[in-house]
Coordinates of C-alpha atoms in Angstrom, one line a residue:
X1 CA 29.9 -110.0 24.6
X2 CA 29.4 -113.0 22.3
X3 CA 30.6 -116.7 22.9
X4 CA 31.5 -118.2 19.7
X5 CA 31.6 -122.1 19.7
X6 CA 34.0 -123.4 17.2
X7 CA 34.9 -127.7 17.1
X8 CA 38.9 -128.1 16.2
X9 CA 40.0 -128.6 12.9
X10 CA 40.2 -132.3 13.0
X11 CA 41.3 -134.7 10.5
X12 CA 38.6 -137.4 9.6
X13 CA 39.9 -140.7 9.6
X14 CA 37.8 -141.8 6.7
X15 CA 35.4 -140.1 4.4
X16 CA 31.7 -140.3 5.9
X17 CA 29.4 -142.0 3.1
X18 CA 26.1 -140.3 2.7
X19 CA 24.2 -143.7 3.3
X20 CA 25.9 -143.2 6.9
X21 CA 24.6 -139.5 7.3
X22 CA 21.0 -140.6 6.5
X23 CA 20.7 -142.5 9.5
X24 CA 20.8 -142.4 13.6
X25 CA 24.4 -142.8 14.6
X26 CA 27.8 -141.0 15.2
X27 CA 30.8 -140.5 14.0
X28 CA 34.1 -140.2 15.6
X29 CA 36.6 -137.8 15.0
X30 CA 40.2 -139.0 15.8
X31 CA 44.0 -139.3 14.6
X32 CA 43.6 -143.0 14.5
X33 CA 41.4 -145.1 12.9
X34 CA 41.6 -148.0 15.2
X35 CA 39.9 -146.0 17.7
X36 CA 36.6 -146.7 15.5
X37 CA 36.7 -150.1 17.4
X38 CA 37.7 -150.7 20.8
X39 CA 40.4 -148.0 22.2
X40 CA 43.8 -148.8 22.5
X41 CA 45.3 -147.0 25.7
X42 CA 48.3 -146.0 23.8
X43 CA 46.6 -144.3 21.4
X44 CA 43.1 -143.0 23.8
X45 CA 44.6 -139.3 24.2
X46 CA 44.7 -138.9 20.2
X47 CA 40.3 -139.3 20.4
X48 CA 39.9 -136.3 19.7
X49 CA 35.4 -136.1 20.1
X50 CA 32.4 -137.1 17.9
X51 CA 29.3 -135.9 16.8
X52 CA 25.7 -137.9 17.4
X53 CA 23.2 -137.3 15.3
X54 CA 19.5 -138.8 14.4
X55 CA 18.2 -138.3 11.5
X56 CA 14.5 -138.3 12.8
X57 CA 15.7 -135.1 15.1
X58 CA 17.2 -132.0 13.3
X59 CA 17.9 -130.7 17.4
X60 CA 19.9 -133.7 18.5
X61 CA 23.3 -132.9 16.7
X62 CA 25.3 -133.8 19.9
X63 CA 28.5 -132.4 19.9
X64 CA 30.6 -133.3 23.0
X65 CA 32.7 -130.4 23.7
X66 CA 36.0 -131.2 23.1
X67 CA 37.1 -128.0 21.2
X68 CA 37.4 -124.5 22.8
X69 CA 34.7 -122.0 23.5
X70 CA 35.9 -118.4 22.8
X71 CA 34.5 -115.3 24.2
X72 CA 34.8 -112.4 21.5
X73 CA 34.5 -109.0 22.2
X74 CA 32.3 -106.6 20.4
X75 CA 34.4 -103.5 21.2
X76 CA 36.9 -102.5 18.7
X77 CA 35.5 -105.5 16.4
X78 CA 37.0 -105.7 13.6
X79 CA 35.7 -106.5 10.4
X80 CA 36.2 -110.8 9.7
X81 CA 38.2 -112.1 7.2
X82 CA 38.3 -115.7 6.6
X83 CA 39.8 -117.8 9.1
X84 CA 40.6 -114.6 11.5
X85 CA 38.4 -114.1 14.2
X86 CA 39.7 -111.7 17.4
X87 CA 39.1 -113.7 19.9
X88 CA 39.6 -113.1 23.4
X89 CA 40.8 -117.1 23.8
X90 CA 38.1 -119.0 27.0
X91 CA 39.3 -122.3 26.7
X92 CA 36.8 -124.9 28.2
X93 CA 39.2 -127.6 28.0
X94 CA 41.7 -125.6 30.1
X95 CA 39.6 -122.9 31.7
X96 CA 40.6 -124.1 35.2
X97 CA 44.5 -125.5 34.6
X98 CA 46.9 -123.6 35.6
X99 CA 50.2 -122.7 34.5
X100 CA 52.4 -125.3 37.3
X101 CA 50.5 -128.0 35.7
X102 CA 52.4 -128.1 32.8
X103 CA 55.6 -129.6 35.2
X104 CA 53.3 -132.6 35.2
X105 CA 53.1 -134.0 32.2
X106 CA 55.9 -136.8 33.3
X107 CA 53.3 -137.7 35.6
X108 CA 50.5 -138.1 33.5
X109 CA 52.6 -140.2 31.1
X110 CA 53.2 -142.5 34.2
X111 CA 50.4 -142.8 35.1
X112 CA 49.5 -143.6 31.3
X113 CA 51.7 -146.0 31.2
X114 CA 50.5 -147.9 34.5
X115 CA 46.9 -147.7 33.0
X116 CA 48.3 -149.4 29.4
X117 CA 50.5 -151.7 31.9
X118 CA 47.2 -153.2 33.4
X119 CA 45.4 -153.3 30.0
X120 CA 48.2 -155.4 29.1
X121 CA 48.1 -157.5 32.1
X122 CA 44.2 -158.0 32.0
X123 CA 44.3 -158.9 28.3
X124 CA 46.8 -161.3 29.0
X125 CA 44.8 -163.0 32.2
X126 CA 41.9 -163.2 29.9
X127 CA 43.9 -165.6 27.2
X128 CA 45.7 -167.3 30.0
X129 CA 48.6 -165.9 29.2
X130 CA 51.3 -165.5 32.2
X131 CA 52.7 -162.5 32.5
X132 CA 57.1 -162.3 32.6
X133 CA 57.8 -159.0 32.7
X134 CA 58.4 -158.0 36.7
X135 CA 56.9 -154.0 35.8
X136 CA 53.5 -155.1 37.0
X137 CA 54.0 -155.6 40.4
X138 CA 53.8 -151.4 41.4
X139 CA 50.7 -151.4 39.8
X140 CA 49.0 -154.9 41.0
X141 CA 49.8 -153.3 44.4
X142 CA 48.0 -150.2 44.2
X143 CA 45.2 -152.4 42.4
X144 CA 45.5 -154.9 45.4
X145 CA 44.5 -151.5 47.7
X146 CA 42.1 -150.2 45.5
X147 CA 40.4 -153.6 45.2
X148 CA 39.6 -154.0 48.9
X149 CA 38.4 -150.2 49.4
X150 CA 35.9 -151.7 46.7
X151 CA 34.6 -153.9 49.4
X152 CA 33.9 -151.2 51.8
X153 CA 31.9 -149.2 48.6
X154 CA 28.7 -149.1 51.0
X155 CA 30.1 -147.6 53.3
X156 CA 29.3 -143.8 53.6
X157 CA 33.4 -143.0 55.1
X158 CA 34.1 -144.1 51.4
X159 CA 37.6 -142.0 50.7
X160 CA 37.0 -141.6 46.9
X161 CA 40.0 -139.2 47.0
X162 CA 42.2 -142.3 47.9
X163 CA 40.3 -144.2 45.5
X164 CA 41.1 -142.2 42.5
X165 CA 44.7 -142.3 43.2
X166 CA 44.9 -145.9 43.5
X167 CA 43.2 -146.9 40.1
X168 CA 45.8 -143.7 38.7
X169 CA 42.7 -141.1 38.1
X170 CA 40.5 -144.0 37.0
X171 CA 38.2 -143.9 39.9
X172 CA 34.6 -143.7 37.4
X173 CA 35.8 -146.6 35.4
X174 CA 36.8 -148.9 38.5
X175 CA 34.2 -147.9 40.7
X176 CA 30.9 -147.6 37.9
X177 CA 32.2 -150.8 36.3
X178 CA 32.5 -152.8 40.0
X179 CA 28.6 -152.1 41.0
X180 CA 27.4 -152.8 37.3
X181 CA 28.8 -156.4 37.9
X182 CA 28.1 -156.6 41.5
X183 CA 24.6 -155.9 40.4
X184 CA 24.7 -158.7 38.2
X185 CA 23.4 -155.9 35.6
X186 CA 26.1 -157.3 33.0
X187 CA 24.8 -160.8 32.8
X188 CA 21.5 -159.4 33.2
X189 CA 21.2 -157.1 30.4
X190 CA 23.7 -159.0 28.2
X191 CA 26.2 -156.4 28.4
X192 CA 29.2 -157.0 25.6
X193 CA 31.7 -156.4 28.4
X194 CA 34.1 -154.7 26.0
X195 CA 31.4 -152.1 25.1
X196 CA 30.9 -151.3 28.6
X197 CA 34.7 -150.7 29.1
X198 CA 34.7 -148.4 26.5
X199 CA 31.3 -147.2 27.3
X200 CA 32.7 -146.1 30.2
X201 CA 36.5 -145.0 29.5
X202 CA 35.4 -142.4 27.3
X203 CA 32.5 -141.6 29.8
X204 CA 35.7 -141.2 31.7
X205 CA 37.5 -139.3 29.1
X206 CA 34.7 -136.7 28.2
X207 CA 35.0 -135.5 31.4
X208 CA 37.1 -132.1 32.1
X209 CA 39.5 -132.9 34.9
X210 CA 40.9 -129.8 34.7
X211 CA 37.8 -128.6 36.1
X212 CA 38.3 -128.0 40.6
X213 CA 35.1 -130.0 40.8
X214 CA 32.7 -131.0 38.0
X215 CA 35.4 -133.8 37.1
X216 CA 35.0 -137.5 36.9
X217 CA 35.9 -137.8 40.6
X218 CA 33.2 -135.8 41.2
X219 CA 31.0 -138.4 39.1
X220 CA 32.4 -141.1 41.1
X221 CA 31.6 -139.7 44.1
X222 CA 28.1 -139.6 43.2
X223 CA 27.8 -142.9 41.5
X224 CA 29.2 -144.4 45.1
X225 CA 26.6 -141.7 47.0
X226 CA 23.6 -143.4 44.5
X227 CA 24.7 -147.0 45.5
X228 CA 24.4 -146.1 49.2
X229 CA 21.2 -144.7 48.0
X230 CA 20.5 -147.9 46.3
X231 CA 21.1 -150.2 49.4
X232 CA 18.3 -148.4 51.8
X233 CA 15.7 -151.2 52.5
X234 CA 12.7 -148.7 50.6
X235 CA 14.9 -148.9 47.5
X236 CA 16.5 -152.1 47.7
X237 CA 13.7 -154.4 47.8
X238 CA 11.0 -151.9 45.4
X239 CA 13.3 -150.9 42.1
X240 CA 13.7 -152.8 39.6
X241 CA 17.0 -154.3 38.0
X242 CA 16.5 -151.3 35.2
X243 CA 15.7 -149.0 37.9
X244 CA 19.3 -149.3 39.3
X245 CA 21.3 -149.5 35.9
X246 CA 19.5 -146.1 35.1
X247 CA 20.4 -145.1 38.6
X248 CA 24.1 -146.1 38.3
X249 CA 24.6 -144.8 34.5
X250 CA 22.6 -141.4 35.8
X251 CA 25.0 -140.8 38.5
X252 CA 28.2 -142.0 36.1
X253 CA 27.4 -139.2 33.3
X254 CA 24.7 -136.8 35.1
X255 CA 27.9 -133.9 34.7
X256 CA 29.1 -135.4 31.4
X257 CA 31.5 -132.5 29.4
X258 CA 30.2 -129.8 32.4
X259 CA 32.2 -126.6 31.2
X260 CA 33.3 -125.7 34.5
X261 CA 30.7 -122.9 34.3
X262 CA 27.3 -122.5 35.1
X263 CA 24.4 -121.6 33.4
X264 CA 23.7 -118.0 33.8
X265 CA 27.6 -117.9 32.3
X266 CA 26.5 -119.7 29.3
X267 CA 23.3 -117.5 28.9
X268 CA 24.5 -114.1 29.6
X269 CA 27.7 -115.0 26.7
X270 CA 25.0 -116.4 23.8
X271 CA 27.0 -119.9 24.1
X272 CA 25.4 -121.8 21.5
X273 CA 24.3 -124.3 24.1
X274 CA 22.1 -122.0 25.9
X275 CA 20.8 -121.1 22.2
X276 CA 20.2 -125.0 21.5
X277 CA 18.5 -125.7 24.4
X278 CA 16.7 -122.3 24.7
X279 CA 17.9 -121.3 28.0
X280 CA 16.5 -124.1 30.1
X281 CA 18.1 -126.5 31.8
X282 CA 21.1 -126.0 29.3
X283 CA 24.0 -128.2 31.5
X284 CA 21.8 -130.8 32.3
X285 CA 20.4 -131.0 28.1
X286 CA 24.1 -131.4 27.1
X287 CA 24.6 -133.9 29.9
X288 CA 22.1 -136.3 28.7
X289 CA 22.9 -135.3 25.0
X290 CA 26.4 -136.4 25.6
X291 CA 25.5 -139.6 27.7
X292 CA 23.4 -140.5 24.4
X293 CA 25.9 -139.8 21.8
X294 CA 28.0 -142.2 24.2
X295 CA 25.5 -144.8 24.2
X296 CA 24.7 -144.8 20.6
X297 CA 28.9 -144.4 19.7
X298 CA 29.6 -147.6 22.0
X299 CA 26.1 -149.1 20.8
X300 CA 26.0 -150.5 24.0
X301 CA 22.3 -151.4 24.1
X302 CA 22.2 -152.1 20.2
X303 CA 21.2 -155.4 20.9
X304 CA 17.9 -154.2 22.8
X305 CA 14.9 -153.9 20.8
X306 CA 14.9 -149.7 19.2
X307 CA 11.8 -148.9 21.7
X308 CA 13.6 -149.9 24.7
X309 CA 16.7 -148.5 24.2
X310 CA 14.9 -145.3 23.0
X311 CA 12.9 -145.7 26.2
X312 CA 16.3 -146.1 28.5
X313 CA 17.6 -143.3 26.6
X314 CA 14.5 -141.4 27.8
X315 CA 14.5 -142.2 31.4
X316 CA 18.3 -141.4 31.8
X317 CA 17.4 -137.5 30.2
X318 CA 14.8 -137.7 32.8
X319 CA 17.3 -138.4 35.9
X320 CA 19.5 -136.3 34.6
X321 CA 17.5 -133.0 34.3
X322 CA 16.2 -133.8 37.9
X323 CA 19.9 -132.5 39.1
X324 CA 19.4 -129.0 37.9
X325 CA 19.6 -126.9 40.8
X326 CA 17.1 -124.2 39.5
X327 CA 14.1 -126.6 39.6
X328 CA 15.4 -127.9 43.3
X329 CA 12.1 -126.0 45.1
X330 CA 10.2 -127.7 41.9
X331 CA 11.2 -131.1 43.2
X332 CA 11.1 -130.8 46.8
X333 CA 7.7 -129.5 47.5
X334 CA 6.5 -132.6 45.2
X335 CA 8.6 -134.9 47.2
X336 CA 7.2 -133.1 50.7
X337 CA 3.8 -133.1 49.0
X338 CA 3.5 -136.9 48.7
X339 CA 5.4 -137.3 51.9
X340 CA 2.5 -135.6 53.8
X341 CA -0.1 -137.6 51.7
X342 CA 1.8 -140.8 52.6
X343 CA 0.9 -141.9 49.0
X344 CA 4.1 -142.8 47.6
X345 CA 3.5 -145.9 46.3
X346 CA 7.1 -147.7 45.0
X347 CA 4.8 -150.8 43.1
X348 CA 4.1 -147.7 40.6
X349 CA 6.1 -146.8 38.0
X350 CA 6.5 -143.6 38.1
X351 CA 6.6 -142.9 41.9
X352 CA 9.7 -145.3 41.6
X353 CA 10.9 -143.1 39.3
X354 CA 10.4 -140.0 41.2
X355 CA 11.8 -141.7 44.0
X356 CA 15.1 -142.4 41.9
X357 CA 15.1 -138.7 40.7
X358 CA 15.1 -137.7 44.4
X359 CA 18.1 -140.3 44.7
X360 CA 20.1 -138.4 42.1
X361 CA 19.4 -135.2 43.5
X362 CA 20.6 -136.2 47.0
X363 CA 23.7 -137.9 45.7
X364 CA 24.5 -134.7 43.9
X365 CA 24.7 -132.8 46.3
X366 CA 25.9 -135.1 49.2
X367 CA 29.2 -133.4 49.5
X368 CA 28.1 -131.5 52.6
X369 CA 26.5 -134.5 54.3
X370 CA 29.9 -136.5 54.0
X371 CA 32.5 -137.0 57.0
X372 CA 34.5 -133.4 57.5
X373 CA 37.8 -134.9 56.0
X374 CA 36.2 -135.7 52.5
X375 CA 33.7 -132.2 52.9
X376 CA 35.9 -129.7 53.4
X377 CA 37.9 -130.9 50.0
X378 CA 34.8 -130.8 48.1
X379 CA 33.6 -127.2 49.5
X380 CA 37.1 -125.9 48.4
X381 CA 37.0 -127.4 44.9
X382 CA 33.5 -126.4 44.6
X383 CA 34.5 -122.8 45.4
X384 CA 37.5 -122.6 43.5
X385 CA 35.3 -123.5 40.6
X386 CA 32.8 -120.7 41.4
X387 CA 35.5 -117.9 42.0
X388 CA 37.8 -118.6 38.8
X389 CA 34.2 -118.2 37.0
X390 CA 34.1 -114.9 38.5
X391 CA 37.6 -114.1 38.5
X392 CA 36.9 -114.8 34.3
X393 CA 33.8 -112.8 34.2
X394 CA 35.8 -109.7 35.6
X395 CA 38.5 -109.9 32.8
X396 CA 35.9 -109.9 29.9
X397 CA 33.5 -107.5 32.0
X398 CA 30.8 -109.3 32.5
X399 CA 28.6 -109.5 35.6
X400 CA 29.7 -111.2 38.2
X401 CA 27.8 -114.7 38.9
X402 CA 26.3 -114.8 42.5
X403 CA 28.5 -116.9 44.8
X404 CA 31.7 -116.2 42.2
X405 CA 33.1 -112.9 43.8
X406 CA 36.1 -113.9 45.7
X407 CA 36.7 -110.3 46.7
X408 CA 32.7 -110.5 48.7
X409 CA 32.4 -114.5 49.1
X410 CA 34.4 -116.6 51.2
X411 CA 34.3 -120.7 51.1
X412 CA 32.6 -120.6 54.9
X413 CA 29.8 -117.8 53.1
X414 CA 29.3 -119.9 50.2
X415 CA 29.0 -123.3 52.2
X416 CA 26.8 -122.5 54.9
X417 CA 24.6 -120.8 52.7
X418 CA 24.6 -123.7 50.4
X419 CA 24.0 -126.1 53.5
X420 CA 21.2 -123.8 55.1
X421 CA 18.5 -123.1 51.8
X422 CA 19.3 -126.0 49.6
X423 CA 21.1 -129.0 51.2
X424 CA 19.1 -129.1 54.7
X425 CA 15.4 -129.2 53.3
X426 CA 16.5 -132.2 50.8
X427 CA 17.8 -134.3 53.5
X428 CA 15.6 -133.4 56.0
X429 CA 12.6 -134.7 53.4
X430 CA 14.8 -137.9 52.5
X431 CA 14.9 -138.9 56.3
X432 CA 11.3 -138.4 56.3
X433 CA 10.9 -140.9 53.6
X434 CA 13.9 -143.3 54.3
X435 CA 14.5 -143.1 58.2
X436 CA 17.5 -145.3 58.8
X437 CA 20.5 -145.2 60.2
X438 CA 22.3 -143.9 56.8
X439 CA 20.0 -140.9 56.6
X440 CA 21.1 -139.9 60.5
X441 CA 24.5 -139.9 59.6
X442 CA 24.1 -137.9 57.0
X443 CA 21.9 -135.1 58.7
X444 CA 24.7 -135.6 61.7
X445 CA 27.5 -134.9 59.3
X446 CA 25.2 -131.9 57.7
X447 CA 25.0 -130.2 61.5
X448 CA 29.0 -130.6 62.5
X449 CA 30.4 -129.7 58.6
X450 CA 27.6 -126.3 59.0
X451 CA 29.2 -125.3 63.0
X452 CA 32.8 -126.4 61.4
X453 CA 32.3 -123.4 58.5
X454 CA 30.1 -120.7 61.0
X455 CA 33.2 -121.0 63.5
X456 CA 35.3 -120.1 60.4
X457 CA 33.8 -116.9 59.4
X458 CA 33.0 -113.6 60.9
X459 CA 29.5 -112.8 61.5
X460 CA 27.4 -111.6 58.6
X461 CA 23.8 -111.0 57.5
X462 CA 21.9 -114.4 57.1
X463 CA 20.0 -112.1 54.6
X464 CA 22.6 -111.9 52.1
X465 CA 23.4 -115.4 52.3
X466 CA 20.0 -116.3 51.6
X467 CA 19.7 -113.7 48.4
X468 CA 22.7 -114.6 47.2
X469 CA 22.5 -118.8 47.4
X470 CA 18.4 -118.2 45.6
X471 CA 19.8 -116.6 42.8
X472 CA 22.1 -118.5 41.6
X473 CA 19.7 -121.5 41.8

């Protein structure tokens, strides 16, 4: 089998100079030319992607996947004519909607029209305009709600289920824009406040929520799991104010575009990503790739001297890559290493940034460590994800993914497996280094969510657990 990666055929809304091409940038691809400027909310859904490049690197052509990914079949190929492929059609857009969804669409236009609603009302607050129209007070109550959950974001019950549907699905822009200013990172870093918005609504936008679990929620969730993270006496008073913006923009993009498949699925199809990125730490390259593009579209640190935005640019790739599950024994018998040394040293640089990486890492995977409510969503989603790989991998005939069988895995198999060889040695080591009262609860949560799935599932060989969860890392 051979994944063929094609972009849309999308209108340009101007003709790209050559001057333009010759130098580090991006372009955007859209129906609208206003969207070149700050987004209008009417007008968001017709962006349709963009492609970052820099001249100075022939490999950095980022292209955020907003187009389709097509599995084509080499048996009975035919021979191709020009513009007819036969494609078996693997949509990475839609790969995981499904076909009820399509009732919704009222909804989403509601909720649309909420989100535009409040755009309205903010832009109006902001020129000291009053509002007259009474079809604001809906939404100013579910902003009201949402708006005192954010002043329980510390806490470790946080419901970011409930969150998401009181900002209407815009849980990563509410939550990641709240800690930037509680921070004080805005006035810090002289943020332009409207690059950050948009910095962050197509942040927002880039991600697939179709996907069960590798959806902006999911980033949410995380970027909420790193400020917990943040707050732990060892971090709070060693990192620096750049320390926790990388943390917070880390955690807000770390699964930025995520196909809703892993990597052996993009290897064992030739997907052009695993061919760009030779292989290695393919997801988590496009990730930071797509965070970049982002940051260089938005030129959100333009007014940083080039080295140091180059430099933050660096750093994030370097948090980033930390969450790829394959190098997880990499990380942890460094982390363990310099645990049993006791030479960690958080006045240093780089141990601060190791420690961060191990931040990431633990927020990443948090899900089982969180209150059974909120954990027993997230292993479903999780699942779901892993067996419609499977269920996909089957129709092309392909080799099933470890973990994606649904005919030989059940959520309980997959979960306690999960919790047993990856999840428990990664906490265990972060109460080792930060022993408080947050890192108890976690481990506590870890040992009742583990008895919850074992009482859940017949008895089976620990064995083929074990195999199973070490080869798909």
């Amino acid at each position: 089998m051979e994944v063929c990666y094609q972009l849309p055929v999308l209108p340009l809304d101007r003709p790209v100079p050559k001057h333009v091409l010759s130098r580090r940038g991006a372009i955007s691809f859209s129906s609208s030319s206003s969207l070149f400027g700050a987004p209008d909310p009417r007008q968001l859904s017709q962006r349709r992607g963009a492609i970052s490049y820099d001249s100075s690197d022939q490999t950095a052509l980022y292209i955020r996947m907003l187009g389709d990914v097509r599995v084509r079949s080499q048996v009975g190929f035919e021979p191709e004519r020009r513009g007819s492929h036969p494609y078996l059609g693997v949509d990475f857009r839609t790969l995981h909607s499904h076909a009820e969804l399509v009732g919704s669409i009222p909804a989403r236009r509601i909720r649309r029209l909420f989100s535009f609603q409040r755009h309205l009302l903010t832009s109006r607050l902001l020129r000291g305009t009053p509002h007259l129209s009474p079809l604001h007070f809906l939404d100013e109550d579910y902003c009201g709600q949402a708006k005192c959950m954010l002043e329980k974001v510390g806490s470790w019950n946080f419901d970011i289920f409930l969150f998401d549907r009181l900002t209407n699905g815009n849980s990563l822009i509410s939550l990641t824009l709240y800690l930037l200013t509680h921070y004080g990172l805005i006035e810090l870093f002289q943020l332009d406040m409207v690059k950050v918005r948009r910095f962050l609504v197509l942040v927002q936008e880039d991600y697939h929520n179709h996907n069960p679990y590798h959806n902006s929620v999911h980033a949410a969730d995380v970027t909420q799991a790193m400020h917990c993270y943040l707050k732990e006496p060892k971090l709070a008073k060693s990192l620096t104010s750049c320390d926790v913006l990388l943390g917070l923009l880390a955690a807000a993009t770390h699964d930025l575009d995520h196909p809703g498949v892993n990597q052996p699925f993009l290897v064992k199809t030739n997907h052009y990503l695993a061919a760009l990125y030779r292989n290695t730490s393919v997801l988590e390259n496009h990730h930071w790739r797509s965070a970049v593009g982002l940051l260089r579209e938005t030129e959100l640190f333009s007014h940083l001297p080039t080295e140091d935005s180059l430099n933050m640019e660096r750093q994030l790739g370097s948090l980033i890559l930390a969450t790829d599950i394959s190098r997880q024994n990499e990380y942890l018998s460094k982390f363990r290493t310099h645990l049993d040394q006791e030479d960690l040293c958080l006045g240093n640089t780089s141990h601060r940034h190791f420690v961060l990486q191990m931040a990431l890492k633990c927020a990443d995977i948090c899900n089982p460590c969180r209150p059974w409510e909120l954990s027993k969503q997230w292993s479903e989603k999780v699942t779901e994800e892993f067996f419609h790989q499977g269920d996909i991998e089957k129709k092309h005939k392909l080799e099933v993914s470890p973990l994606c069988d649904s005919e030989t895995n059940s959520i309980a198999d997959v979960q306690i497996g999960f919790m047993t060889y990856v999840v428990e040695p990664l906490f265990a080591e972060w109460a080792r280094f930060s022993d408080t009262r947050l890192s108890q609860t976690m481990l506590g949560h870890l040992c009742l969510n583990k008895a919850s799935w074992n009482a859940m599932q017949p008895e089976e060989a620990e064995g083929e657990q074990a195999a199973a969860t070490e080869e798909q890392m």
